[in-house]
Amino acid sequence: MKDRIVLITGATRGLGIAIAELFAQAGARVAMNYAHDDTAAKKAKEQVSACGTAELFKADALSENGVDALVEDVTDRWGAIDTLVLNATPAQYEKSIEDYSEADFASMFRAFVMSPHYLTRAVTPGMKAKQFGRIIHVTSEVFQCASSPFSAYVAGKGGQMGYLRSTAMELASFGITVNAVAPGWIPVERHESVAPEQKEKYLETIPLGRWGTREDVAHAVRFFADQDAGFLTGQSLSVNGGRTLF
Ligand SMILES: NC(=O)c1ccc[n+]([C@@H]2O[C@H](COP(=O)([O-])OP(=O)(O)OC[C@H]3O[C@@H](n4cnc5c(N)ncnc54)[C@H](OP(=O)(O)O)[C@@H]3O)[C@@H](O)[C@H]2O)c1
């Protein structure tokens, strides 16, 4: 990982910060993206910098202009990005079919299809020039396991897998691999208010009998990023304690 230039969207809390820490520990230069919470970002940067080289890059990773500015900033600072981790998410709302609006669906497609497209489009010229690249999508088990009432999010994540498979095919001949890490429910800050009974119910469905951690997810992302993972593309790795065995 030494000298790798890694851009992680949504890297200031949740799964993203653990991914950032692991890449920094491994010697990469880590571009930590976020869009809103400056205080949390500053704290996150201090935490990740204690492990290695990291900088904050504030930009809306879900918008075309935001992505173009983001990739330009990182490239100006360190050179072409060779590892992209597509991780950012906006708020996700569970609603019944009757209650989901067009805007709800648009928000999920923007986050999980359009944003990955803007980012992939912006980084691939640099990766093609190097004949090397690693693109890792953080998707979700919900596409395989289904989840309700959550159809907008699940459809967004399904669209993300379709985009991933097509781009993996298109970019393969340039030495660029495109893969997914599909976590199960990994409790992070935003789950602090979830009822204990709801958590207990989910825990009972995990064959390995414990909660997954952010580090479990980060290690899977790191696996796909490795130089030695170059013969893997278009794949999805479930990080959910065996829930996709059912
Ligand atoms: N945690 C889980 O249980 C779980 C399970 C399956 C899949 N996933 C997937 O894993 C990924 C990360 O989820 P998470 O649980 O870690 O989320 P999270 O804790 O809510 O973190 C989201 C991150 O995205 C950033 N962000 C939000 N809007 C942004 C924007 N417009 N541009 C750039 N950054 C933005 C946030 O920072 P700011 O708010 O400061 O911008 C934050 O750093 C998502 O793709 C999610 O679908 C999570």
Short mmCIF file of N, CA and C in Angstrom, two decimals, residues 53-126:
data_model
loop_
_atom_site.label_atom_id
_atom_site.label_comp_id
_atom_site.label_asym_id
_atom_site.label_seq_id
_atom_site.Cartn_x
_atom_site.Cartn_y
_atom_site.Cartn_z
N THR A 53 -0.68 8.73 6.91
CA THR A 53 -0.91 9.98 6.18
C THR A 53 -2.37 10.11 5.77
N ALA A 54 -3.01 11.19 6.21
CA ALA A 54 -4.42 11.41 5.85
C ALA A 54 -4.71 12.90 5.76
N GLU A 55 -5.59 13.26 4.82
CA GLU A 55 -6.04 14.65 4.68
C GLU A 55 -7.55 14.65 4.49
N LEU A 56 -8.18 15.74 4.93
CA LEU A 56 -9.62 15.88 4.72
C LEU A 56 -9.88 16.56 3.37
N PHE A 57 -10.89 16.08 2.66
CA PHE A 57 -11.32 16.72 1.41
C PHE A 57 -12.84 16.87 1.48
N LYS A 58 -13.27 18.09 1.82
CA LYS A 58 -14.71 18.33 1.96
C LYS A 58 -15.32 18.55 0.59
N ALA A 59 -16.32 17.77 0.24
CA ALA A 59 -17.01 17.93 -1.05
C ALA A 59 -18.26 17.07 -1.04
N ASP A 60 -19.26 17.50 -1.78
CA ASP A 60 -20.46 16.68 -1.93
C ASP A 60 -20.18 15.56 -2.94
N ALA A 61 -19.93 14.36 -2.42
CA ALA A 61 -19.56 13.23 -3.29
C ALA A 61 -20.76 12.67 -4.03
N LEU A 62 -21.94 13.23 -3.77
CA LEU A 62 -23.13 12.73 -4.46
C LEU A 62 -23.51 13.60 -5.65
N SER A 63 -22.78 14.71 -5.84
CA SER A 63 -23.11 15.59 -6.97
C SER A 63 -21.98 15.60 -7.99
N GLU A 64 -22.35 15.84 -9.23
CA GLU A 64 -21.37 15.81 -10.33
C GLU A 64 -20.27 16.87 -10.11
N ASN A 65 -20.69 18.10 -9.79
CA ASN A 65 -19.71 19.17 -9.58
C ASN A 65 -18.82 18.90 -8.38
N GLY A 66 -19.46 18.41 -7.32
CA GLY A 66 -18.71 18.09 -6.10
C GLY A 66 -17.65 17.04 -6.37
N VAL A 67 -18.01 16.01 -7.12
CA VAL A 67 -17.07 14.92 -7.42
C VAL A 67 -15.92 15.43 -8.28
N ASP A 68 -16.23 16.21 -9.29
CA ASP A 68 -15.16 16.71 -10.17
C ASP A 68 -14.16 17.56 -9.39
N ALA A 69 -14.69 18.41 -8.50
CA ALA A 69 -13.80 19.26 -7.68
C ALA A 69 -12.99 18.39 -6.72
N LEU A 70 -13.64 17.39 -6.15
CA LEU A 70 -12.98 16.49 -5.19
C LEU A 70 -11.79 15.77 -5.83
N VAL A 71 -12.04 15.17 -6.98
CA VAL A 71 -10.98 14.39 -7.64
C VAL A 71 -9.85 15.31 -8.09
N GLU A 72 -10.21 16.51 -8.54
CA GLU A 72 -9.18 17.47 -8.94
C GLU A 72 -8.33 17.88 -7.73
N ASP A 73 -8.97 18.10 -6.59
CA ASP A 73 -8.24 18.51 -5.38
C ASP A 73 -7.26 17.44 -4.94
N VAL A 74 -7.74 16.20 -4.91
CA VAL A 74 -6.87 15.10 -4.44
C VAL A 74 -5.71 14.93 -5.42
N THR A 75 -6.03 14.99 -6.71
CA THR A 75 -4.99 14.79 -7.74
C THR A 75 -3.95 15.91 -7.68
N ASP A 76 -4.42 17.16 -7.51
CA ASP A 76 -3.47 18.28 -7.41
C ASP A 76 -2.55 18.10 -6.21
N ARG A 77 -3.12 17.57 -5.15
CA ARG A 77 -2.35 17.45 -3.91
C ARG A 77 -1.34 16.30 -3.98
N TRP A 78 -1.79 15.13 -4.47
CA TRP A 78 -0.95 13.92 -4.36
C TRP A 78 -0.65 13.21 -5.69
N GLY A 79 -1.39 13.56 -6.74
CA GLY A 79 -1.26 12.81 -8.00
C GLY A 79 -2.48 11.94 -8.21
N ALA A 80 -2.45 11.15 -9.29
CA ALA A 80 -3.65 10.39 -9.68
C ALA A 80 -4.06 9.36 -8.63
N ILE A 81 -5.35 9.30 -8.42
CA ILE A 81 -5.92 8.34 -7.45
C ILE A 81 -5.82 6.94 -8.04
N ASP A 82 -5.30 5.98 -7.26
CA ASP A 82 -5.26 4.61 -7.79
C ASP A 82 -6.20 3.67 -7.07
N THR A 83 -6.76 4.14 -5.94
CA THR A 83 -7.69 3.29 -5.19
C THR A 83 -8.88 4.14 -4.76
N LEU A 84 -10.06 3.71 -5.15
CA LEU A 84 -11.28 4.46 -4.86
C LEU A 84 -12.22 3.59 -4.03
N VAL A 85 -12.64 4.11 -2.89
CA VAL A 85 -13.61 3.37 -2.07
C VAL A 85 -14.91 4.17 -2.04
N LEU A 86 -15.95 3.59 -2.62
CA LEU A 86 -17.25 4.25 -2.75
C LEU A 86 -18.10 3.88 -1.54
N ASN A 87 -18.15 4.79 -0.57
CA ASN A 87 -18.72 4.43 0.73
C ASN A 87 -19.78 5.41 1.24
N ALA A 88 -19.77 6.66 0.79
CA ALA A 88 -20.66 7.69 1.38
C ALA A 88 -22.13 7.31 1.25
N THR A 89 -22.88 7.71 2.24
CA THR A 89 -24.33 7.51 2.17
C THR A 89 -25.05 8.70 2.79
N PRO A 90 -26.17 9.09 2.22
CA PRO A 90 -27.03 10.07 2.89
C PRO A 90 -27.92 9.32 3.88
N ALA A 91 -28.81 10.04 4.55
CA ALA A 91 -29.76 9.37 5.46
C ALA A 91 -30.60 8.38 4.66
N GLN A 92 -30.89 7.27 5.29
CA GLN A 92 -31.69 6.22 4.62
C GLN A 92 -33.00 6.07 5.39
N TYR A 93 -34.12 6.11 4.68
CA TYR A 93 -35.40 6.04 5.36
C TYR A 93 -36.14 4.75 5.03
N GLU A 94 -36.65 4.12 6.09
CA GLU A 94 -37.47 2.92 5.89
C GLU A 94 -38.93 3.37 5.78
N LYS A 95 -39.53 3.07 4.64
CA LYS A 95 -40.93 3.46 4.42
C LYS A 95 -41.63 2.35 3.67
N SER A 96 -42.94 2.32 3.80
CA SER A 96 -43.70 1.32 3.03
C SER A 96 -43.81 1.79 1.57
N ILE A 97 -44.16 0.88 0.69
CA ILE A 97 -44.27 1.18 -0.75
C ILE A 97 -45.15 2.40 -0.98
N GLU A 98 -46.25 2.45 -0.25
CA GLU A 98 -47.21 3.55 -0.45
C GLU A 98 -46.61 4.90 -0.08
N ASP A 99 -45.65 4.89 0.83
CA ASP A 99 -45.12 6.16 1.34
C ASP A 99 -43.87 6.65 0.63
N TYR A 100 -43.20 5.79 -0.11
CA TYR A 100 -41.98 6.24 -0.79
C TYR A 100 -42.34 7.17 -1.94
N SER A 101 -41.67 8.32 -1.99
CA SER A 101 -41.91 9.28 -3.07
C SER A 101 -40.85 9.12 -4.16
N GLU A 102 -41.07 9.80 -5.25
CA GLU A 102 -40.09 9.82 -6.34
C GLU A 102 -38.75 10.38 -5.81
N ALA A 103 -38.86 11.41 -4.96
CA ALA A 103 -37.64 12.04 -4.42
C ALA A 103 -36.85 11.06 -3.55
N ASP A 104 -37.56 10.21 -2.81
CA ASP A 104 -36.86 9.21 -1.98
C ASP A 104 -36.04 8.28 -2.86
N PHE A 105 -36.68 7.79 -3.92
CA PHE A 105 -35.96 6.89 -4.84
C PHE A 105 -34.81 7.62 -5.52
N ALA A 106 -35.07 8.86 -5.93
CA ALA A 106 -34.02 9.64 -6.62
C ALA A 106 -32.82 9.82 -5.71
N SER A 107 -33.07 10.03 -4.42
CA SER A 107 -31.96 10.23 -3.47
C SER A 107 -31.10 8.97 -3.38
N MET A 108 -31.73 7.81 -3.36
CA MET A 108 -30.97 6.55 -3.27
C MET A 108 -30.22 6.24 -4.58
N PHE A 109 -30.84 6.53 -5.70
CA PHE A 109 -30.15 6.30 -6.99
C PHE A 109 -29.00 7.29 -7.17
N ARG A 110 -29.19 8.48 -6.66
CA ARG A 110 -28.13 9.49 -6.73
C ARG A 110 -26.93 9.01 -5.91
N ALA A 111 -27.23 8.50 -4.71
CA ALA A 111 -26.14 8.09 -3.81
C ALA A 111 -25.43 6.83 -4.30
N PHE A 112 -26.17 5.87 -4.82
CA PHE A 112 -25.58 4.55 -5.04
C PHE A 112 -25.35 4.18 -6.51
N VAL A 113 -25.89 5.00 -7.43
CA VAL A 113 -25.62 4.75 -8.86
C VAL A 113 -24.93 5.97 -9.47
N MET A 114 -25.53 7.15 -9.31
CA MET A 114 -24.94 8.33 -9.97
C MET A 114 -23.60 8.73 -9.34
N SER A 115 -23.54 8.75 -8.02
CA SER A 115 -22.27 9.13 -7.37
C SER A 115 -21.15 8.15 -7.75
N PRO A 116 -21.39 6.83 -7.66
CA PRO A 116 -20.35 5.91 -8.15
C PRO A 116 -19.97 6.16 -9.61
N HIS A 117 -20.96 6.54 -10.42
CA HIS A 117 -20.64 6.83 -11.83
C HIS A 117 -19.76 8.08 -11.95
N TYR A 118 -20.16 9.17 -11.28
CA TYR A 118 -19.35 10.40 -11.37
C TYR A 118 -17.91 10.12 -10.92
N LEU A 119 -17.79 9.35 -9.81
CA LEU A 119 -16.45 9.10 -9.26
C LEU A 119 -15.64 8.17 -10.17
N THR A 120 -16.29 7.13 -10.67
CA THR A 120 -15.58 6.19 -11.56
C THR A 120 -15.11 6.94 -12.81
N ARG A 121 -16.01 7.76 -13.35
CA ARG A 121 -15.67 8.52 -14.56
C ARG A 121 -14.49 9.46 -14.31
N ALA A 122 -14.45 10.05 -13.12
CA ALA A 122 -13.39 11.02 -12.84
C ALA A 122 -12.04 10.36 -12.56
N VAL A 123 -12.05 9.16 -12.00
CA VAL A 123 -10.73 8.56 -11.64
C VAL A 123 -10.17 7.65 -12.73
N THR A 124 -11.01 7.16 -13.63
CA THR A 124 -10.49 6.16 -14.57
C THR A 124 -9.44 6.68 -15.56
N PRO A 125 -9.47 7.93 -16.00
CA PRO A 125 -8.38 8.35 -16.90
C PRO A 125 -7.00 8.17 -16.25
N GLY A 126 -6.88 8.55 -14.99
CA GLY A 126 -5.61 8.40 -14.26
C GLY A 126 -5.25 6.93 -14.09
#
